[in-house]
Short mmCIF file of C-alpha atoms in Angstrom, two decimals:
data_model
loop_
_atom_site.label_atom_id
_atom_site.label_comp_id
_atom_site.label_asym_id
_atom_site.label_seq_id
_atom_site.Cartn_x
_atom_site.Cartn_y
_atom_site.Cartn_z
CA UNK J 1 86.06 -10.80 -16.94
CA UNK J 2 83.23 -10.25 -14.10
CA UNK J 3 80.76 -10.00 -16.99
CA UNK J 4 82.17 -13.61 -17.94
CA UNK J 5 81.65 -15.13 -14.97
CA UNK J 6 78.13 -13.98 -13.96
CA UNK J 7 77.23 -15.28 -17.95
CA UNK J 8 79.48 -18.81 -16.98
CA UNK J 9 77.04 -18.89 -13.57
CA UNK J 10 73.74 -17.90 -15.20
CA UNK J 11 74.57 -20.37 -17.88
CA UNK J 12 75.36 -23.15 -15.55
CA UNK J 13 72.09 -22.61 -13.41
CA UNK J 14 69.89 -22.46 -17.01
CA UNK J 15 71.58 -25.82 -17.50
CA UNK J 16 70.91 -27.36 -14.11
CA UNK J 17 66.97 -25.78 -13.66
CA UNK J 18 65.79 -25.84 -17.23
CA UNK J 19 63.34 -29.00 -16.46
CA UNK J 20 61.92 -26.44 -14.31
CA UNK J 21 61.06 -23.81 -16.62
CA UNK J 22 58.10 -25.65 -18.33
CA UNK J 23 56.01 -26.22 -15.42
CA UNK J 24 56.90 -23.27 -13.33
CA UNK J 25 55.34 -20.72 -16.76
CA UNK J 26 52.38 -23.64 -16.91
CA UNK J 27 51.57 -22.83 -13.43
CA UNK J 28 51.95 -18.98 -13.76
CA UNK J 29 49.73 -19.10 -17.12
CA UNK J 30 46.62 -21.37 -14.91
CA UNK J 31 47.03 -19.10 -12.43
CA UNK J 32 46.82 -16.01 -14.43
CA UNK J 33 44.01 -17.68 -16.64
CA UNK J 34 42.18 -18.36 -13.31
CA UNK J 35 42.55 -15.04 -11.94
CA UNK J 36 40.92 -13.47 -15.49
CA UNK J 37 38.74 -16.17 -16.44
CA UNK J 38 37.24 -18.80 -14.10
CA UNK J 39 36.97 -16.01 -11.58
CA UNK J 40 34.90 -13.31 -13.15
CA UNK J 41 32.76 -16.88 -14.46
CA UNK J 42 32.35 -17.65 -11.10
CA UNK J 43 30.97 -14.45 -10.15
CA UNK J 44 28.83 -14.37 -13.34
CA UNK J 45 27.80 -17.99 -12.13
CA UNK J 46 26.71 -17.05 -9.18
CA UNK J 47 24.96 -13.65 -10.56
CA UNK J 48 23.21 -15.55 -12.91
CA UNK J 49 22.13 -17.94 -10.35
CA UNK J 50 20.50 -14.67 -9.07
CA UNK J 51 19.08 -13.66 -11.87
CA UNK J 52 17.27 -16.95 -12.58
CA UNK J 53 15.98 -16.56 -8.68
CA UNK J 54 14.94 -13.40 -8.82
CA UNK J 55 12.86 -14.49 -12.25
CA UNK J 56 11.59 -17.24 -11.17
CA UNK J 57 10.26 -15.35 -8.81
CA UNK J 58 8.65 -12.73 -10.96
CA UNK J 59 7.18 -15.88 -12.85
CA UNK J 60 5.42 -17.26 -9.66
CA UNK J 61 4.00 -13.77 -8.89
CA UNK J 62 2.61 -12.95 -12.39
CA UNK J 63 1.21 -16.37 -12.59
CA UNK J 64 -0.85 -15.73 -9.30
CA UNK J 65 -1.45 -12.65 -10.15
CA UNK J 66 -2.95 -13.62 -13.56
CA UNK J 67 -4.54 -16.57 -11.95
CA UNK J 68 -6.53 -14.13 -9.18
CA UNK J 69 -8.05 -11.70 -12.08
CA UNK J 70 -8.95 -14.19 -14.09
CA UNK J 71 -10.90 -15.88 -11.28
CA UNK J 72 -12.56 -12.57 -10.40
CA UNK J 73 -16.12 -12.82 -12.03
CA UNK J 74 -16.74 -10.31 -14.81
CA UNK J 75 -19.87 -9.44 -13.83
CA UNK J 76 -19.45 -8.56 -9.60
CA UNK J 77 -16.02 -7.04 -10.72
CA UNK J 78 -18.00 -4.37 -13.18
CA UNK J 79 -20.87 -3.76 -10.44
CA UNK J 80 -18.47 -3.74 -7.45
CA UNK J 81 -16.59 -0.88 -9.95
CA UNK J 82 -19.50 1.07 -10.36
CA UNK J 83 -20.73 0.98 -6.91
CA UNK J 84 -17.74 1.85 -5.46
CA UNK J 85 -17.04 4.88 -8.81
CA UNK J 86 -20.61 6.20 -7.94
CA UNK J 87 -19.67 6.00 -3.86
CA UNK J 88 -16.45 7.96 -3.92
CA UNK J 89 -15.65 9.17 -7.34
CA UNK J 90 -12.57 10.13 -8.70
CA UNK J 91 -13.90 14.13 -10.03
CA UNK J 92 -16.00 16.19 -8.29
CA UNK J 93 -19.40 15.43 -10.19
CA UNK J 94 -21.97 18.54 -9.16
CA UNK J 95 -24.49 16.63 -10.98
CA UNK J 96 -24.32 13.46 -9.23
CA UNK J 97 -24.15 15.97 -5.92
CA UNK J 98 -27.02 17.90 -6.86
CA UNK J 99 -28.95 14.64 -8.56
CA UNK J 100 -28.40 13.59 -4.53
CA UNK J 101 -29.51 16.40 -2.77
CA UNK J 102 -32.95 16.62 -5.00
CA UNK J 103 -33.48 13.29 -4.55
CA UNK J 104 -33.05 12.95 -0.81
CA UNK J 105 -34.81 16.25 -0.38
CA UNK J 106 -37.65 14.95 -1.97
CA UNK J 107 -37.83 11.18 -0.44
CA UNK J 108 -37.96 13.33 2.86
CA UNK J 109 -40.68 16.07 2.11
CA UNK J 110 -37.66 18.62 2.54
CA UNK J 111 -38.06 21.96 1.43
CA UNK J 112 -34.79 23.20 -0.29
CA UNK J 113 -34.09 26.81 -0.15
CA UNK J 114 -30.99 27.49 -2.22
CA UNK J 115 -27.53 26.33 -2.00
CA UNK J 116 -24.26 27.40 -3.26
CA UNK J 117 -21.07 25.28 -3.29
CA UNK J 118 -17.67 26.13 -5.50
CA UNK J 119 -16.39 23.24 -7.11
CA UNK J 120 -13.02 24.28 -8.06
CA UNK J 121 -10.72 23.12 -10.83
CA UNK J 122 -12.25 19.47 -11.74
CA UNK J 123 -10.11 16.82 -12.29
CA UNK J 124 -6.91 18.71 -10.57
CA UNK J 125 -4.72 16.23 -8.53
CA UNK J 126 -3.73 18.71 -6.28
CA UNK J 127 -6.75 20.48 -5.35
CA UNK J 128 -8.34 19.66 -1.94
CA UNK J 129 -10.86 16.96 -2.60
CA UNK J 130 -13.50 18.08 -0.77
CA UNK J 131 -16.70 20.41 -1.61
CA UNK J 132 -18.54 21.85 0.96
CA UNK J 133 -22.19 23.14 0.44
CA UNK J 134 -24.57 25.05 2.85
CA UNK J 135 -27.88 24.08 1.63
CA UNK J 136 -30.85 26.41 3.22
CA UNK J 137 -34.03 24.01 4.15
CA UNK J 138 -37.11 24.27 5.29
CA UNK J 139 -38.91 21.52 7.44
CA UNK J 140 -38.98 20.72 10.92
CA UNK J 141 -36.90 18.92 13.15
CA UNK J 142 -37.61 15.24 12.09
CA UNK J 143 -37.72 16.19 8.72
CA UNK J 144 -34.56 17.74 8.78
CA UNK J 145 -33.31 14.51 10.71
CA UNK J 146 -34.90 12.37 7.84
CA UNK J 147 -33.18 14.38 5.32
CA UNK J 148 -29.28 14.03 7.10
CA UNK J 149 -29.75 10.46 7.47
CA UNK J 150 -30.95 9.57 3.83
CA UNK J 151 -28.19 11.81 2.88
CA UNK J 152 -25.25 9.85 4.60
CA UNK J 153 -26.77 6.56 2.24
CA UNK J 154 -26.78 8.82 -0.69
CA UNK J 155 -23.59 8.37 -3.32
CA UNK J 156 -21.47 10.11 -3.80
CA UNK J 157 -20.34 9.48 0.20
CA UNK J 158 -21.28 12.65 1.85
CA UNK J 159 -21.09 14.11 5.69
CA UNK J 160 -22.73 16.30 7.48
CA UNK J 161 -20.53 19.17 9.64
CA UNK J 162 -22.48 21.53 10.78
CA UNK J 163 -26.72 21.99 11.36
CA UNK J 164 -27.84 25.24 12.58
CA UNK J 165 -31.61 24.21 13.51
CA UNK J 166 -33.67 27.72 13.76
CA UNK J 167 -37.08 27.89 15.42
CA UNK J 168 -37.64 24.22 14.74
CA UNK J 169 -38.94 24.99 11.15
CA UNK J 170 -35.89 25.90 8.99
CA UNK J 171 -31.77 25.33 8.94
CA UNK J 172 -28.70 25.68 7.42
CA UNK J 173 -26.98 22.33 7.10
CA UNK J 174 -22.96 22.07 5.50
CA UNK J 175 -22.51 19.17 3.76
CA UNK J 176 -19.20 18.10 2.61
CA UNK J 177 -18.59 15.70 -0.62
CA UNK J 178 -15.25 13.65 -1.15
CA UNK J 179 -13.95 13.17 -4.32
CA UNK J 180 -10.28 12.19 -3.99
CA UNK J 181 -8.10 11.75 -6.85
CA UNK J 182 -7.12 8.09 -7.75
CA UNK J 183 -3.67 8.14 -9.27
CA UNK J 184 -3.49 4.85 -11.51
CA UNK J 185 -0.58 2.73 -11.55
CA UNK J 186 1.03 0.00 -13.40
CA UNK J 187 0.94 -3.44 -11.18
CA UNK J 188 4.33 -3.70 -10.22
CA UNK J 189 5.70 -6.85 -11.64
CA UNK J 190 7.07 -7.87 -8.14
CA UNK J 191 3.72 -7.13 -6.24
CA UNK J 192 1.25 -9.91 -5.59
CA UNK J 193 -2.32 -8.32 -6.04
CA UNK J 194 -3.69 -8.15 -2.70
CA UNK J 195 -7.14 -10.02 -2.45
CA UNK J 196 -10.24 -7.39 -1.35
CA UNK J 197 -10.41 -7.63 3.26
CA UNK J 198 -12.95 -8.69 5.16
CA UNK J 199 -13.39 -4.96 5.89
CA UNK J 200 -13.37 -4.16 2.16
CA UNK J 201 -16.20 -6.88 1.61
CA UNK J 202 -18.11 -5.30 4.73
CA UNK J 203 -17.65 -2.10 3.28
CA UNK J 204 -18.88 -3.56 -0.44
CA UNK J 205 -21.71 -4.74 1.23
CA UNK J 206 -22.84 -1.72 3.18
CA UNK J 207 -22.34 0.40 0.04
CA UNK J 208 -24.80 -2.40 -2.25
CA UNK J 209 -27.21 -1.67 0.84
CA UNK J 210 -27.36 1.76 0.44
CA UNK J 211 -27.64 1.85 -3.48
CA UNK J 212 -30.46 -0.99 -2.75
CA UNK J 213 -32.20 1.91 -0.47
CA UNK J 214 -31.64 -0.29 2.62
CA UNK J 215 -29.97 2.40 5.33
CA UNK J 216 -28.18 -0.94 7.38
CA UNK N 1 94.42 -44.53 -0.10
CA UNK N 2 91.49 -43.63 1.79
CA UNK N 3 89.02 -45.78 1.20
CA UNK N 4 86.79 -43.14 3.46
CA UNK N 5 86.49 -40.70 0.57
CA UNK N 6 82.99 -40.62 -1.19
CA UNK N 7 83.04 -38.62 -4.05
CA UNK N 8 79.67 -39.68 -5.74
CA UNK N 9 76.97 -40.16 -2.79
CA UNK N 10 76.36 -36.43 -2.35
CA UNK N 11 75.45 -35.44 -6.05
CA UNK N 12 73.30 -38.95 -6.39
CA UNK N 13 71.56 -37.46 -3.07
CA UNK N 14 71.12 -34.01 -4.92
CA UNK N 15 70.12 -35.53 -8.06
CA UNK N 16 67.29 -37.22 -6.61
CA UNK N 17 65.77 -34.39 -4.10
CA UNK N 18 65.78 -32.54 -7.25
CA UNK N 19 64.07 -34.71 -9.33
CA UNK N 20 61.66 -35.32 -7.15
CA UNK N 21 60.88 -31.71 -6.86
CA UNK N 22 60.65 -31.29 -10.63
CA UNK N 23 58.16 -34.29 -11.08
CA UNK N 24 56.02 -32.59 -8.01
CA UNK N 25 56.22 -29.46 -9.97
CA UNK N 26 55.06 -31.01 -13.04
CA UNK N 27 52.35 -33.01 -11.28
CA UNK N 28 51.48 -29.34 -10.04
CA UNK N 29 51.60 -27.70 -12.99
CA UNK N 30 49.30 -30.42 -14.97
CA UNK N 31 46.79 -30.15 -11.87
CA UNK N 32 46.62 -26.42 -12.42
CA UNK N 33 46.19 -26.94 -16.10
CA UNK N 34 43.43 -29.30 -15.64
CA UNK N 35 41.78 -27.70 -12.80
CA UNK N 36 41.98 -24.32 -15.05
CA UNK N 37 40.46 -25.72 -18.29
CA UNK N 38 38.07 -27.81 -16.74
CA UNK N 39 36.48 -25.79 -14.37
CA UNK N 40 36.22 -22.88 -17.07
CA UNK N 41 34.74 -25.56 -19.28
CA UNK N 42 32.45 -26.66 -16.39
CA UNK N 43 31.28 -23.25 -15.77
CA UNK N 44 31.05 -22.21 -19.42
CA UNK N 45 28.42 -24.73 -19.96
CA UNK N 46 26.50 -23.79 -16.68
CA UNK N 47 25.97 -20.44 -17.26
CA UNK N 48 25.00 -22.13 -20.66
CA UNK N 49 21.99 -23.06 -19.16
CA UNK N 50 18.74 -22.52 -21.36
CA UNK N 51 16.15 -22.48 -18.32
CA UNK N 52 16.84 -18.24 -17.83
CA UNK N 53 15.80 -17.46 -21.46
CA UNK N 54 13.08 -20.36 -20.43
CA UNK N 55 11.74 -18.35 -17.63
CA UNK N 56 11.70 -14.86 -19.80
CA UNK N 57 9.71 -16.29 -22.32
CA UNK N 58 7.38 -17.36 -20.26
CA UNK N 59 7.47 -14.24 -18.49
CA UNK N 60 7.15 -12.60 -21.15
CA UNK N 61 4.19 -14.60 -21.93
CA UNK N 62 2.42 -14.09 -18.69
CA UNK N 63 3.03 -10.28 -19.36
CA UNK N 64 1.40 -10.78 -22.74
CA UNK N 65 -1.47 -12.55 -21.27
CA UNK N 66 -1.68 -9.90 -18.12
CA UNK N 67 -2.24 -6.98 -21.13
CA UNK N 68 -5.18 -8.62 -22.26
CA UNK N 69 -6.90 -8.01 -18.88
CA UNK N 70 -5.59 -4.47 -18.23
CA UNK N 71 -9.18 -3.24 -18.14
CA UNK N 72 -10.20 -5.30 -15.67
CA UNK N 73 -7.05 -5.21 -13.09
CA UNK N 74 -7.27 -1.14 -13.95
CA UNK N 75 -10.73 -1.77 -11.89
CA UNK N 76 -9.57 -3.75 -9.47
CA UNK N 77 -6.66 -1.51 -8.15
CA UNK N 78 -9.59 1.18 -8.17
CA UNK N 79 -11.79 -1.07 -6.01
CA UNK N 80 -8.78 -1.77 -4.36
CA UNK N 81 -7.77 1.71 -3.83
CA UNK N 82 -11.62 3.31 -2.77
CA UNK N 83 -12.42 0.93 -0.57
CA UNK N 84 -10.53 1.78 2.62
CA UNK N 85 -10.77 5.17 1.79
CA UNK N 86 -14.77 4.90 1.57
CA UNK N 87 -14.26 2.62 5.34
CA UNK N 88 -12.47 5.53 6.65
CA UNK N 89 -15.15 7.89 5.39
CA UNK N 90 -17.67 5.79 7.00
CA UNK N 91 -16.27 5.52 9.82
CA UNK N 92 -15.07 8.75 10.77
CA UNK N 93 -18.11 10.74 9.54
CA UNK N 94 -20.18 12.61 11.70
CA UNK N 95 -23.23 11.72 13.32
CA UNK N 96 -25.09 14.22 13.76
CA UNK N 97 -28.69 12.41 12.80
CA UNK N 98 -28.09 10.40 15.68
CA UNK N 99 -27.44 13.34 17.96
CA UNK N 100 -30.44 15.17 17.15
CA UNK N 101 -32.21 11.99 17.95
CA UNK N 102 -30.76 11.20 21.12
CA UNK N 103 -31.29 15.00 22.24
CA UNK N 104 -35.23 14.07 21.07
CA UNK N 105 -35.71 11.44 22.76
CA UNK N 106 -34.71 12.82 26.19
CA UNK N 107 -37.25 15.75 25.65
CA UNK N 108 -40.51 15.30 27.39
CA UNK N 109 -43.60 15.65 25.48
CA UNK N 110 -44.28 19.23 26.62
CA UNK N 111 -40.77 20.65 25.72
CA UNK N 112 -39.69 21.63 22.25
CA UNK N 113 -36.82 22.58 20.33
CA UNK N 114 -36.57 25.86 19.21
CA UNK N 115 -32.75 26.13 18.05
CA UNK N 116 -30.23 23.36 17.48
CA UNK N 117 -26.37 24.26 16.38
CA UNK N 118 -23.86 21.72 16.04
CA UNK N 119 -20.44 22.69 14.36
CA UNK N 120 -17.19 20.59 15.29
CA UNK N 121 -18.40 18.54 17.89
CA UNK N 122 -20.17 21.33 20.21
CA UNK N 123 -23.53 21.72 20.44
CA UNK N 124 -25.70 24.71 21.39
CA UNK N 125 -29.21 24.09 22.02
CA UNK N 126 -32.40 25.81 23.06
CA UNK N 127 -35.94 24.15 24.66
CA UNK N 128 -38.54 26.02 25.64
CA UNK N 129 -41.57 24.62 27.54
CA UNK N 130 -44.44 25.95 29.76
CA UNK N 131 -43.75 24.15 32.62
CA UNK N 132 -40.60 24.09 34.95
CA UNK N 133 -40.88 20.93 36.08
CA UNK N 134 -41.07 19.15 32.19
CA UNK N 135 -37.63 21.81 31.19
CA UNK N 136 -35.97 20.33 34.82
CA UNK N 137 -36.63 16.88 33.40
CA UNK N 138 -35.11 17.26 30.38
CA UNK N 139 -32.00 19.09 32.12
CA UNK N 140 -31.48 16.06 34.09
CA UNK N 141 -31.88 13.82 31.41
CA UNK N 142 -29.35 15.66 29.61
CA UNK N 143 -26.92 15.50 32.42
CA UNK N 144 -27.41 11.85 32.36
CA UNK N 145 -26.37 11.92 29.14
CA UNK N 146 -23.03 13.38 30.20
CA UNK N 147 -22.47 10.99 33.08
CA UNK N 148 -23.09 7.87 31.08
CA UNK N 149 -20.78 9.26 28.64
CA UNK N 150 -22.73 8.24 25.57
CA UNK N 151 -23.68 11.63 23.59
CA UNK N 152 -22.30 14.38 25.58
CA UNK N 153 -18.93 15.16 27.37
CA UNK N 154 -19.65 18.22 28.75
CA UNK N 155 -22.25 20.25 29.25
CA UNK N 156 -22.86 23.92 30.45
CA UNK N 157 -26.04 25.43 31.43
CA UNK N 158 -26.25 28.99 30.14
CA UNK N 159 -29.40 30.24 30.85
CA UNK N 160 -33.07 30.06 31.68
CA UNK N 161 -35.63 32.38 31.05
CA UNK N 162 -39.39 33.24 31.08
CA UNK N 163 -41.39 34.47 29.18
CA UNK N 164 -44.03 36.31 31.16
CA UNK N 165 -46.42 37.50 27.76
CA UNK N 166 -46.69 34.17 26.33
CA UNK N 167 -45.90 32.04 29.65
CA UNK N 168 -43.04 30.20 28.38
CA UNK N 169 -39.89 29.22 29.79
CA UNK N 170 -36.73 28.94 28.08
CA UNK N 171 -33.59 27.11 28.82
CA UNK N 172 -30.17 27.27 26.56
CA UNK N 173 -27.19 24.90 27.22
CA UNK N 174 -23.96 24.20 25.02
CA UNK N 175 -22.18 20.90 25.36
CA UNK N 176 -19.32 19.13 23.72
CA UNK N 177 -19.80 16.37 22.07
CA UNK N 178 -18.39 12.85 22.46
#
């Protein structure tokens, strides 16, 4: 009998609100369309906007990148690469060191003695990049003066420590070489090649200089 | 009878709120259909957009272009990367040349150098000269050395001595250098 008259009422209301059905699920189903749909394309919108940003981006750099290396001249790029290779080199080269210390030794009328120096495991990243020799000469004082200056223009890039002068006529002079490792990367597709300093051009041209035999 | 009676005004009232409401709730309901479809449409055919795949081909492109010249940017990051450390090199190297020949020139003609040492910025040196006066000379131009702050920082005399068979005198100082 209750049963009855809860059906009766339900029955009466579906009668009275069915108009209302139709819209009310048309709204629910938009807004359950826009919740899973237009939202998540919205976001993917607005990622992709992003995206093309972030692109265009990388465009702009590689352009300018590719723009600044192929404006580099061939020709001062290869001799600015073997000045600089010959300067500081990437291995420690005893021939280039001791090619250097005969040569100096003999534009300054020095007398070498001997000389020892270890050089180590070549071509190992992790090894210090420094070898030290202590080269016995004979000469006097200018001479010996002569022979530390031409060295400091000499390649590879050397410096002088220590000088133990001994009755004016003979010494023991440590010499220390750099050859630090050069670890080569890829160009980073987001990096803009940085254009060579003013101090890098100074330093270019002090280094030409010195292979020129000019000690300024 | 009463003629105060209305029996039909109330429902026509309720008839009409409520079909006002329904024809809001359809207008609603169309909106939301509408504003659903087209903006899912509208973004659709944004994200549509060709210039992205555009922009990676000629990325791409550039990228293809940039491989041909590996050799030569492989140099220029090496030029890149020697060059301040050869400034720092150059810079920070010692100077010892230069020392020598600042200690020589401050040595008067009759006063030698028998021993120089210079190891991590001290200096030991020893001049020897038959005459007094020529080794005082050269001790005070050494001390004006220190005062003007251009060679030396410090300087300490450690000894003179004579040398009665060969009539020399000696005179050994150490210093740090600047």
């Amino acid at each position: 009998m209750k049963g009855e008259t809860i059906h009766q009422k339900l029955n009466l209301l579906y009668f009275q609100y069915k108009e209302f059905i139709l819209p009310c699920v048309v709204i629910f189903v938009c807004l359950i369309l826009f919740m899973n749909i237009v939202l998540p394309q919205i976001k993917d919108f607005f990622s992709l906007q992003n995206q093309l940003a972030t692109n265009k981006n990388q465009l702009q750099i590689l352009q300018k990148n590719f723009q600044q290396i192929t404006e580099l001249p061939d020709e001062e790029m290869n001799t600015d690469f073997s000045l600089v290779a010959s300067a500081l080199p990437i291995d420690r080269d005893p021939v280039a060191i001791l090619t250097t210390i005969s040569r100096v030794a003999s534009v300054t009328n020095l007398s070498l003695k001997d000389y020892s120096f270890e050089i180590g495991k070549i071509s190992s990243l992790n090894s210090a990049s420094i070898i030290q020799i202590d080269l016995s000469v004979d000469g006097n004082i200018q001479t010996i003066r002569n022979f530390i200056q031409h060295l400091s223009y000499g390649f590879p890039l050397s410096d002088v420590t220590a000088v133990d002068i001994v009755s004016s006529s003979s010494a023991t002079i440590r010499v220390s070489f750099f050859a630090p490792p050069f670890v080569n990367r890829a160009v980073d597709k987001n990096e803009v090649l940085k254009l060579l300093t003013a101090d890098d051009k100074n330093t270019l041209l002090q280094l030409n200089a010195w292979q020129n035999g000019s000690p300024e | 009878m009463n003629k105060s009676i209305n029996l039909l005004a109330k429902k026509n009232v309720h008839n009409g709120y409520q079909e006002k409401f329904l024809q809001g709730c359809n207008w609603v309901a169309v909106i939301f259909l509408l504003l659903t479809a087209g903006s899912s449409l509208l973004l659709f055919i944004i994200t549509l957009n060709p210039s992205l795949s555009s922009i990676k081909q000629q990325e791409n492109n550039m990228l293809t272009n940039l491989s041909f010249k590996q050799g030569k940017i492989a140099k220029y990051l090496f030029i890149q990367n020697r060059l301040p450390a050869i400034t720092k090199i150059i810079k920070t190297r010692h100077h010892i040349d230069s020392t020598i020949a600042a200690f020589q020139h401050e040595l008067p003609e009759d006063v030698n150098i028998n021993t120089i040492h210079i190891v991590n910025k001290t200096v030991s040196m020893t001049v020897y000269s038959n005459s007094l006066v020529s080794l005082n000379t050269f001790f005070t131009n050494m001390t004006a050395l220190v005062h003007n702050k251009t060679i030396l920082k410090k300087m300490v005399l450690e000894t003179i001595s004579a040398n009665q068979g060969v009539s020399f005198y000696t005179l050994s100082f150490k210093g740090d250098l600047l």
